[in-house]
PDB file of C-alpha atoms in Angstrom:
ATOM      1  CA  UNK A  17      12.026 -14.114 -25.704  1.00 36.00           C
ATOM      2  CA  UNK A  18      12.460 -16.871 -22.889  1.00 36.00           C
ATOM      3  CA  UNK A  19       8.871 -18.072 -21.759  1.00 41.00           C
ATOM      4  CA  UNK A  20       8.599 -17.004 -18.269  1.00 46.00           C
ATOM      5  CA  UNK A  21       6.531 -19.099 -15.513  1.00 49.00           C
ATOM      6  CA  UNK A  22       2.876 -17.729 -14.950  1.00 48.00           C
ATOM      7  CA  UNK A  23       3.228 -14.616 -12.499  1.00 49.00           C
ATOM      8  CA  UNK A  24       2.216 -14.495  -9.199  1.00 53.00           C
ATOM      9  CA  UNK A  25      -1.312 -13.430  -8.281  1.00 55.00           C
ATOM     10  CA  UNK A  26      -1.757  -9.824  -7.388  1.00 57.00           C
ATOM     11  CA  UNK A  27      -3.145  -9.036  -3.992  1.00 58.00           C
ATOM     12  CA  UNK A  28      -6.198  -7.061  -3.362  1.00 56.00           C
ATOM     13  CA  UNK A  29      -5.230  -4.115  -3.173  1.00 56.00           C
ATOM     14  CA  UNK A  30      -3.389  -3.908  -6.646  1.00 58.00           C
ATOM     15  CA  UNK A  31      -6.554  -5.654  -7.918  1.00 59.00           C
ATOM     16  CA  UNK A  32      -8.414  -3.029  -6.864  1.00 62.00           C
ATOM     17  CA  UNK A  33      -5.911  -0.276  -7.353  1.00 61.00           C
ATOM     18  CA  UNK A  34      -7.737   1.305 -10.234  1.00 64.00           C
ATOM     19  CA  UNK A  35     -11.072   1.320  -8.752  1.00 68.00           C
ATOM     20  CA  UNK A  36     -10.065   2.803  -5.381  1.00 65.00           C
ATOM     21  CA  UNK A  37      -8.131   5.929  -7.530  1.00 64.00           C
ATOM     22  CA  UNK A  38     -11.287   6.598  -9.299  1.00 67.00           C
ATOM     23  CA  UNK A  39     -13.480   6.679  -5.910  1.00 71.00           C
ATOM     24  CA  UNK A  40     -10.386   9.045  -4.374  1.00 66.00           C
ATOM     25  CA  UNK A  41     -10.886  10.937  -7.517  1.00 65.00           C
ATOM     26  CA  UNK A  42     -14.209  11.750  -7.475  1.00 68.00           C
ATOM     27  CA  UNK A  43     -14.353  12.381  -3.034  1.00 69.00           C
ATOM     28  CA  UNK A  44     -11.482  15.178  -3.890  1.00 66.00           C
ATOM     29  CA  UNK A  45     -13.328  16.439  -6.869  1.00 65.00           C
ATOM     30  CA  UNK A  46     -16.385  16.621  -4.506  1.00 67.00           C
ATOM     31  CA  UNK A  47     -14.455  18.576  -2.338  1.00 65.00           C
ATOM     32  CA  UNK A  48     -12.641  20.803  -4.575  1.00 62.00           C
ATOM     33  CA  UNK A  49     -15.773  21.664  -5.769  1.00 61.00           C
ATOM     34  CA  UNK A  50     -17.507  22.704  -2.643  1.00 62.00           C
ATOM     35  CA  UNK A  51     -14.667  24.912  -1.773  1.00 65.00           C
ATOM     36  CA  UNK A  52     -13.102  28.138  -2.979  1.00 64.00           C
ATOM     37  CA  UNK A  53      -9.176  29.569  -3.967  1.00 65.00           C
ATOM     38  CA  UNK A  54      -8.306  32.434  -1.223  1.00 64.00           C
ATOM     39  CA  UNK A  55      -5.484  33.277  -3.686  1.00 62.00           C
ATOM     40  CA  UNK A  56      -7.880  33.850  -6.520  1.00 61.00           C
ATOM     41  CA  UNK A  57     -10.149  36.150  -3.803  1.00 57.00           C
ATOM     42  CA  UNK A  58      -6.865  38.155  -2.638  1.00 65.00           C
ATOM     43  CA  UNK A  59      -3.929  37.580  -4.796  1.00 69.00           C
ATOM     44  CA  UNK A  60      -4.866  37.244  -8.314  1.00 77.00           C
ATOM     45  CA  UNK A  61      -1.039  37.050  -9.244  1.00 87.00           C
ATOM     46  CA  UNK A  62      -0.680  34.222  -7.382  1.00 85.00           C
ATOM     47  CA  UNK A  63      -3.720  32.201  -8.580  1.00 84.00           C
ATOM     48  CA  UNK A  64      -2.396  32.780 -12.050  1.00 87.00           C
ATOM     49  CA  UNK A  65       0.939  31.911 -11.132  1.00 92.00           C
ATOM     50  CA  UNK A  66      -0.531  28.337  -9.500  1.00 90.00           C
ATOM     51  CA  UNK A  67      -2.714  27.749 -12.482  1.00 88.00           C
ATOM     52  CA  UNK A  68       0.101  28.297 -14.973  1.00 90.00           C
ATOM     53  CA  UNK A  69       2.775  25.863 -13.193  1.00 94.00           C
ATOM     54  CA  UNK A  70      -0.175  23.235 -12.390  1.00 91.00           C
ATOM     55  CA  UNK A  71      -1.053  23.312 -16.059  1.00 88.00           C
ATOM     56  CA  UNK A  72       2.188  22.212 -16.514  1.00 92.00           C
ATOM     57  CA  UNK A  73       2.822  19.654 -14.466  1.00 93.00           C
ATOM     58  CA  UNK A  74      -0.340  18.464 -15.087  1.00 89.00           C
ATOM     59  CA  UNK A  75       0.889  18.407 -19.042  1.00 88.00           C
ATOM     60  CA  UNK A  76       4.382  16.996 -17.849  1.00 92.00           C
ATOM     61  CA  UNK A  77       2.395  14.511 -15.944  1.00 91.00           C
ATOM     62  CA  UNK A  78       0.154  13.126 -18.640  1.00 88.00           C
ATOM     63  CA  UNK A  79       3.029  13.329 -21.554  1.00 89.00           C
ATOM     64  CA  UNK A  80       4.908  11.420 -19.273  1.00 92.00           C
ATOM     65  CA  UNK A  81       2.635   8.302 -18.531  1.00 89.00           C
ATOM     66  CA  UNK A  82       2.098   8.146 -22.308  1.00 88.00           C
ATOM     67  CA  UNK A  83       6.377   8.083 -22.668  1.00 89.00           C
ATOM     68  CA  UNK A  84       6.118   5.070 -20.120  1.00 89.00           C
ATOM     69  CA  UNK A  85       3.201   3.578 -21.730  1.00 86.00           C
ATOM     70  CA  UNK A  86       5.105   3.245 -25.048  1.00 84.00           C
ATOM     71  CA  UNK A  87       7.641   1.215 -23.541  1.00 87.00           C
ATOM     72  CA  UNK A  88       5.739  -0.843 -21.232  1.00 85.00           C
ATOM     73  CA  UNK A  89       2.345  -1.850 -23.609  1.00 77.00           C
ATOM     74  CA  UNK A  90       2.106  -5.501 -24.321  1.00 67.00           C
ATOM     75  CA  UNK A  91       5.062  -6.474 -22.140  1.00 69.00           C
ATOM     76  CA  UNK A  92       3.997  -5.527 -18.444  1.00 68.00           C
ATOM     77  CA  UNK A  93       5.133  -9.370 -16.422  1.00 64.00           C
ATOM     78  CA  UNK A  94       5.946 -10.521 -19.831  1.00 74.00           C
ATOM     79  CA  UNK A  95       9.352  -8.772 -20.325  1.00 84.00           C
ATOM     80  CA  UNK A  96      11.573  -6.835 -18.030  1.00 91.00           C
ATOM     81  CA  UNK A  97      11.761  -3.542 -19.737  1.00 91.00           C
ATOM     82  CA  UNK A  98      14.903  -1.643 -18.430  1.00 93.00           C
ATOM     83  CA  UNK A  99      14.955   1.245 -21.683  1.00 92.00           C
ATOM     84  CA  UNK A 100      13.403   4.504 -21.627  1.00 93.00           C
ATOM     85  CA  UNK A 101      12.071   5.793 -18.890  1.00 95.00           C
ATOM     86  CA  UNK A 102      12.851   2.821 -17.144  1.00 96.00           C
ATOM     87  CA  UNK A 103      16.173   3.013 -17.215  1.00 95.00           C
ATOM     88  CA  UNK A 104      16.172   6.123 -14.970  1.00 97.00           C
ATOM     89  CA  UNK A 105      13.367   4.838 -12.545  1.00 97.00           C
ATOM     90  CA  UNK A 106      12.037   1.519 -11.786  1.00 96.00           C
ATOM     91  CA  UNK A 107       8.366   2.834 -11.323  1.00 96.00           C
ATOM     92  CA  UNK A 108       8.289   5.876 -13.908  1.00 96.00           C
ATOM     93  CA  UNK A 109       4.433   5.993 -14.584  1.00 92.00           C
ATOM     94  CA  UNK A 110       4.066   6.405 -11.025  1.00 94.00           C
ATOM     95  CA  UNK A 111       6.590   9.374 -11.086  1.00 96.00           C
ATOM     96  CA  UNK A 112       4.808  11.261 -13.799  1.00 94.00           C
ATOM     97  CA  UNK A 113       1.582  10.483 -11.897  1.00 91.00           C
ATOM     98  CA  UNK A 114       2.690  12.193  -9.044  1.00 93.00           C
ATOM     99  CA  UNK A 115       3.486  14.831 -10.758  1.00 95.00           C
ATOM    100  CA  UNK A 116       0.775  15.310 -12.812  1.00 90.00           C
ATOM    101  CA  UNK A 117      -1.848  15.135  -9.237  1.00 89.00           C
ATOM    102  CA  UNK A 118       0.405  17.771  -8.516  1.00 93.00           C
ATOM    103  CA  UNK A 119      -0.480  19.800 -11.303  1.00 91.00           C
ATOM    104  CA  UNK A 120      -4.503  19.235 -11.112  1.00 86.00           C
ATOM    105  CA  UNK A 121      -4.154  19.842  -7.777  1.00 86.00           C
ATOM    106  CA  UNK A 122      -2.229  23.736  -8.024  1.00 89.00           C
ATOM    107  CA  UNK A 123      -4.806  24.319 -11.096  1.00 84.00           C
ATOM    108  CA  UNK A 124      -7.199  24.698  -8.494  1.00 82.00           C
ATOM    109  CA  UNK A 125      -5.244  28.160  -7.458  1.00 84.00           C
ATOM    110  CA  UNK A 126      -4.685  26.440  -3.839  1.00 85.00           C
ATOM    111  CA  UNK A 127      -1.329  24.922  -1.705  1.00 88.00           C
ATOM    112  CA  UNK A 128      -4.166  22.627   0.172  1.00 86.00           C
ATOM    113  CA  UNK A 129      -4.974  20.335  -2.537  1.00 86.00           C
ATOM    114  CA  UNK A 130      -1.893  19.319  -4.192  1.00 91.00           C
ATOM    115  CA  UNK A 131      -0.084  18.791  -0.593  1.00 92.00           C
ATOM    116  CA  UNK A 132      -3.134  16.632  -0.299  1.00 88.00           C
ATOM    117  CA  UNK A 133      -2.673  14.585  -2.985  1.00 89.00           C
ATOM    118  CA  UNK A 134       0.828  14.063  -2.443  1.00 93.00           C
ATOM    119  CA  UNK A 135      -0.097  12.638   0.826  1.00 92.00           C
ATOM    120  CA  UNK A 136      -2.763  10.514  -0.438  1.00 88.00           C
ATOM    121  CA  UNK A 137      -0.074   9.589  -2.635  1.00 91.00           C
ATOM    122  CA  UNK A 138       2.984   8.740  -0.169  1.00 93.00           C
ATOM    123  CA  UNK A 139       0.651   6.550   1.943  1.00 89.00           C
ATOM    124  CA  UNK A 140      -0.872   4.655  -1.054  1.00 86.00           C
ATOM    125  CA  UNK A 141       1.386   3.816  -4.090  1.00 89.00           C
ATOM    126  CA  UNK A 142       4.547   2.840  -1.778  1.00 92.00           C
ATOM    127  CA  UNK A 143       3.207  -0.421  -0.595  1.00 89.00           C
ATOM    128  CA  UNK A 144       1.925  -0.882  -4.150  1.00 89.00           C
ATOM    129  CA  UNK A 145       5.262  -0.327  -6.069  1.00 93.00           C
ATOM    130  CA  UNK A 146       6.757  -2.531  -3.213  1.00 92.00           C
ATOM    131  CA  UNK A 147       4.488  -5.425  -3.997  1.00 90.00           C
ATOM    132  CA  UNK A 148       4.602  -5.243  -8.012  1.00 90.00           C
ATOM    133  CA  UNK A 149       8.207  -5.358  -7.285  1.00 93.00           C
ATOM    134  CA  UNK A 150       8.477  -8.071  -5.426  1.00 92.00           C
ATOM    135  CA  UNK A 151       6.266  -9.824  -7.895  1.00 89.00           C
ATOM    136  CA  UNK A 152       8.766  -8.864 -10.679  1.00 91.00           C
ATOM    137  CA  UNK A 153      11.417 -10.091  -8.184  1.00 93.00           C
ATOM    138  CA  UNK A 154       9.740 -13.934  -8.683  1.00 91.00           C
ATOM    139  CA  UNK A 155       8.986 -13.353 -12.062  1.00 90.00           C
ATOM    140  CA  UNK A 156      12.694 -12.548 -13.535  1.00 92.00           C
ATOM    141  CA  UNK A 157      14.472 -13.672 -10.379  1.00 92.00           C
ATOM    142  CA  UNK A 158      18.183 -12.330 -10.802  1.00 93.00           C
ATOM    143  CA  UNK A 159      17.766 -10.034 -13.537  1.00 93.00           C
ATOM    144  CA  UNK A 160      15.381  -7.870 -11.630  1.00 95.00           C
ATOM    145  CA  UNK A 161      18.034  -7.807  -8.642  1.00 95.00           C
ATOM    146  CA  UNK A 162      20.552  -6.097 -10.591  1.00 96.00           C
ATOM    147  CA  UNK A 163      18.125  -3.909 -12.365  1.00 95.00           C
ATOM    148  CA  UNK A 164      17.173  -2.567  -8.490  1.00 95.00           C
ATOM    149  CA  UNK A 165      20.848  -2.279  -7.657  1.00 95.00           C
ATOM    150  CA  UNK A 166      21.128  -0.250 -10.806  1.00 95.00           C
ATOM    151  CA  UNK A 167      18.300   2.004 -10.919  1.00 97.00           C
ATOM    152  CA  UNK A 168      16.331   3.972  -8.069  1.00 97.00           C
ATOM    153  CA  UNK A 169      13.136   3.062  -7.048  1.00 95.00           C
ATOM    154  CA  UNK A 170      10.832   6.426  -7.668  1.00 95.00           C
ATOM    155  CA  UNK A 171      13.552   9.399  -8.637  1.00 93.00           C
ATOM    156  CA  UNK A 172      14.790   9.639 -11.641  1.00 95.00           C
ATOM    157  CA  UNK A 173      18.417   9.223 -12.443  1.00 96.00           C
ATOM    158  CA  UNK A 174      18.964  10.940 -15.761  1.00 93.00           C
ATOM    159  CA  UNK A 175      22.496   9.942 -16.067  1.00 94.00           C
ATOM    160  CA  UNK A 176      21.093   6.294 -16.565  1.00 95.00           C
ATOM    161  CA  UNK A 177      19.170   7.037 -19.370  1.00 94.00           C
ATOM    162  CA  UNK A 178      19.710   4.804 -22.051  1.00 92.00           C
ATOM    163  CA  UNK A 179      17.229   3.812 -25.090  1.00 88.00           C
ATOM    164  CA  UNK A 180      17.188   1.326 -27.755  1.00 85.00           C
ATOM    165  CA  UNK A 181      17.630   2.423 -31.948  1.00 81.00           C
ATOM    166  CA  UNK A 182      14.183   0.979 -32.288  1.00 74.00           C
ATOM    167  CA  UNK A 183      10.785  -0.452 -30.528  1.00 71.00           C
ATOM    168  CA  UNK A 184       7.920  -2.032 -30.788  1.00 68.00           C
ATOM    169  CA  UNK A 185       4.694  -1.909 -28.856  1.00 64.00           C
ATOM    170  CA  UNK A 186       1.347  -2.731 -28.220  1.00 62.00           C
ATOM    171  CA  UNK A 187      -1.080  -0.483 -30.128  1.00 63.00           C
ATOM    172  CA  UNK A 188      -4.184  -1.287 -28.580  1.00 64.00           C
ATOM    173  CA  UNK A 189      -2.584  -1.342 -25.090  1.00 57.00           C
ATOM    174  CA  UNK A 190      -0.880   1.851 -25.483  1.00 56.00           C
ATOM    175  CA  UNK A 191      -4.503   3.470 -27.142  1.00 60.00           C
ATOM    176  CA  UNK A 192      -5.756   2.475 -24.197  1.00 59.00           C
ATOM    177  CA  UNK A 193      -3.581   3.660 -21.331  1.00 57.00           C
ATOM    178  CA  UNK A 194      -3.204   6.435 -23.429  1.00 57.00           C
ATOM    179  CA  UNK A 195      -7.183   7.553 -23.472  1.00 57.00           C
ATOM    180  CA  UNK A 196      -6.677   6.907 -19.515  1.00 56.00           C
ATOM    181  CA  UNK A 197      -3.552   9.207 -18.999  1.00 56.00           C
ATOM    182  CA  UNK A 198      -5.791  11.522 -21.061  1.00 56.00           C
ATOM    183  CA  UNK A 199      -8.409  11.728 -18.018  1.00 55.00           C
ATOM    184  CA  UNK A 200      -5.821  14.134 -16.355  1.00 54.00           C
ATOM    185  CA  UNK A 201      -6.406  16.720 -18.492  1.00 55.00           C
ATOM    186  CA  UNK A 202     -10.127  15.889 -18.358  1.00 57.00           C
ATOM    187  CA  UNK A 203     -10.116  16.194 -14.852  1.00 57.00           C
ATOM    188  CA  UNK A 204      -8.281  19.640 -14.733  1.00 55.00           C
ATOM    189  CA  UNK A 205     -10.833  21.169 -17.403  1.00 56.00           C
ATOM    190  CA  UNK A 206     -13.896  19.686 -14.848  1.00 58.00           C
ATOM    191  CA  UNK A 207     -12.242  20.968 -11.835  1.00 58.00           C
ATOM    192  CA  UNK A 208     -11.766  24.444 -13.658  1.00 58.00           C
ATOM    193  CA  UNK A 209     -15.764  24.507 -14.065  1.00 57.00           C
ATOM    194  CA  UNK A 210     -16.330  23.661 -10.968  1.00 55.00           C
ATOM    195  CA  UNK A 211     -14.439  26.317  -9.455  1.00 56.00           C
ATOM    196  CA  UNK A 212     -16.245  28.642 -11.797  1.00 55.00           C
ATOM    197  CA  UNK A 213     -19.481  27.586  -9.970  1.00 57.00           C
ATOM    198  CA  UNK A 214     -18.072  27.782  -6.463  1.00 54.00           C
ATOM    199  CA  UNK A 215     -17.027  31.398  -7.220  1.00 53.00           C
ATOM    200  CA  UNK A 216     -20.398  32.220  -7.771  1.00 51.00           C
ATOM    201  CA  UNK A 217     -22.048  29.957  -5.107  1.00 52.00           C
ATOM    202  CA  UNK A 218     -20.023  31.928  -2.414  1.00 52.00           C
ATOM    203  CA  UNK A 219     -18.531  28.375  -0.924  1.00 53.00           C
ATOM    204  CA  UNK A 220     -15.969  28.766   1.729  1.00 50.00           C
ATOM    205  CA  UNK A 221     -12.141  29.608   0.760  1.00 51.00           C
ATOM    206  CA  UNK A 222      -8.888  27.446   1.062  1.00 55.00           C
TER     207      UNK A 222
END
């Protein structure tokens, strides 16, 4: 592998990126907890049909990340990785993230809380995946250009896919991003309990 120049510093908001999704985290789990499903009052059918596809996602969601995290561990401004899940969308772990707030968000048997979060998420991670890519841009210069001509930004294009016979990756990297991706599920379980204790408390409906 070519050594590549050092990469450009990261501004502060993808410094801070991590941080600032924990403290959104825990002001919508606040929230969520304080309030009550109307479909679970009036429509039982339909709470069980939200939980079931938010499960899901949510499991789609956190598979998904750990997919990406294979691929990416150990290499992330080291090495332009175009394979896997990257070959079908530049900014993958943020695609199965999305989908996986989705899913915590209809586990809580409501339509207000995942719309939420994929607002939260449309004014957030845009200027963030625009900014690691034009890092990425500097780093690998024309390579990068022709992998963005190539390959869509967010959706994936499955009729890109490609994937190499073999690959190698970082295992403590990928343990780690993989206990992370794991707090998805964690969070789903809390929120569960939580809605178990605003049933009882009588909190207002959404």
């Amino acid at each position: 592998m070519t050594p590549l120049p050092k990469a450009p510093g990261k501004t502060w908001w993808e410094h801070q990126r991590t941080g600032l999704s924990k403290l959104v985290a825990a002001l919508a789990f606040i929230l969520i907890a304080l309030t009550q499903s109307h479909w679970e009052l009036h429509h039982e059918n339909v709470a069980t049909f939200l939980f079931s596809t938010g499960l899901g996602l949510a499991a789609i969601g956190a598979t998904g990340r750990i997919w990406c995290s294979f691929f990416i561990s150990g290499r992330k401004d080291g090495e332009l990785v175009t394979e896997g899940p990257y070959s079908i969308s530049r900014n993958p772990l943020y695609v199965f993230s999305c989908i996986g707030l989705v899913g915590v968000g209809l586990s809580t048997e409501t339509l207000a809380y995942p719309l939420l979060f994929l607002v939260i998420f449309g004014l957030y991670y845009p200027g963030i995946m625009a900014r690691e890519e034009r890092r990425l841009e500097e780093l690998f210069g024309e390579s990068f250009r022709q992998y963005q001509q190539r390959v869509p930004r967010f959706w994936p294009n499955r009729g890109l896919y490609s994937e190499p016979a073999s690959w190698s990756s970082n295992p403590r990297l990928f343990r780690a991003t993989s206990s992370a991706t794991s707090g998805l599920y964690g969070l789903r379980q809390s929120l569960n309990w939580w809605r178990v204790c605003a049933t009882l408390a009588g909190c207002p409906t959404c």
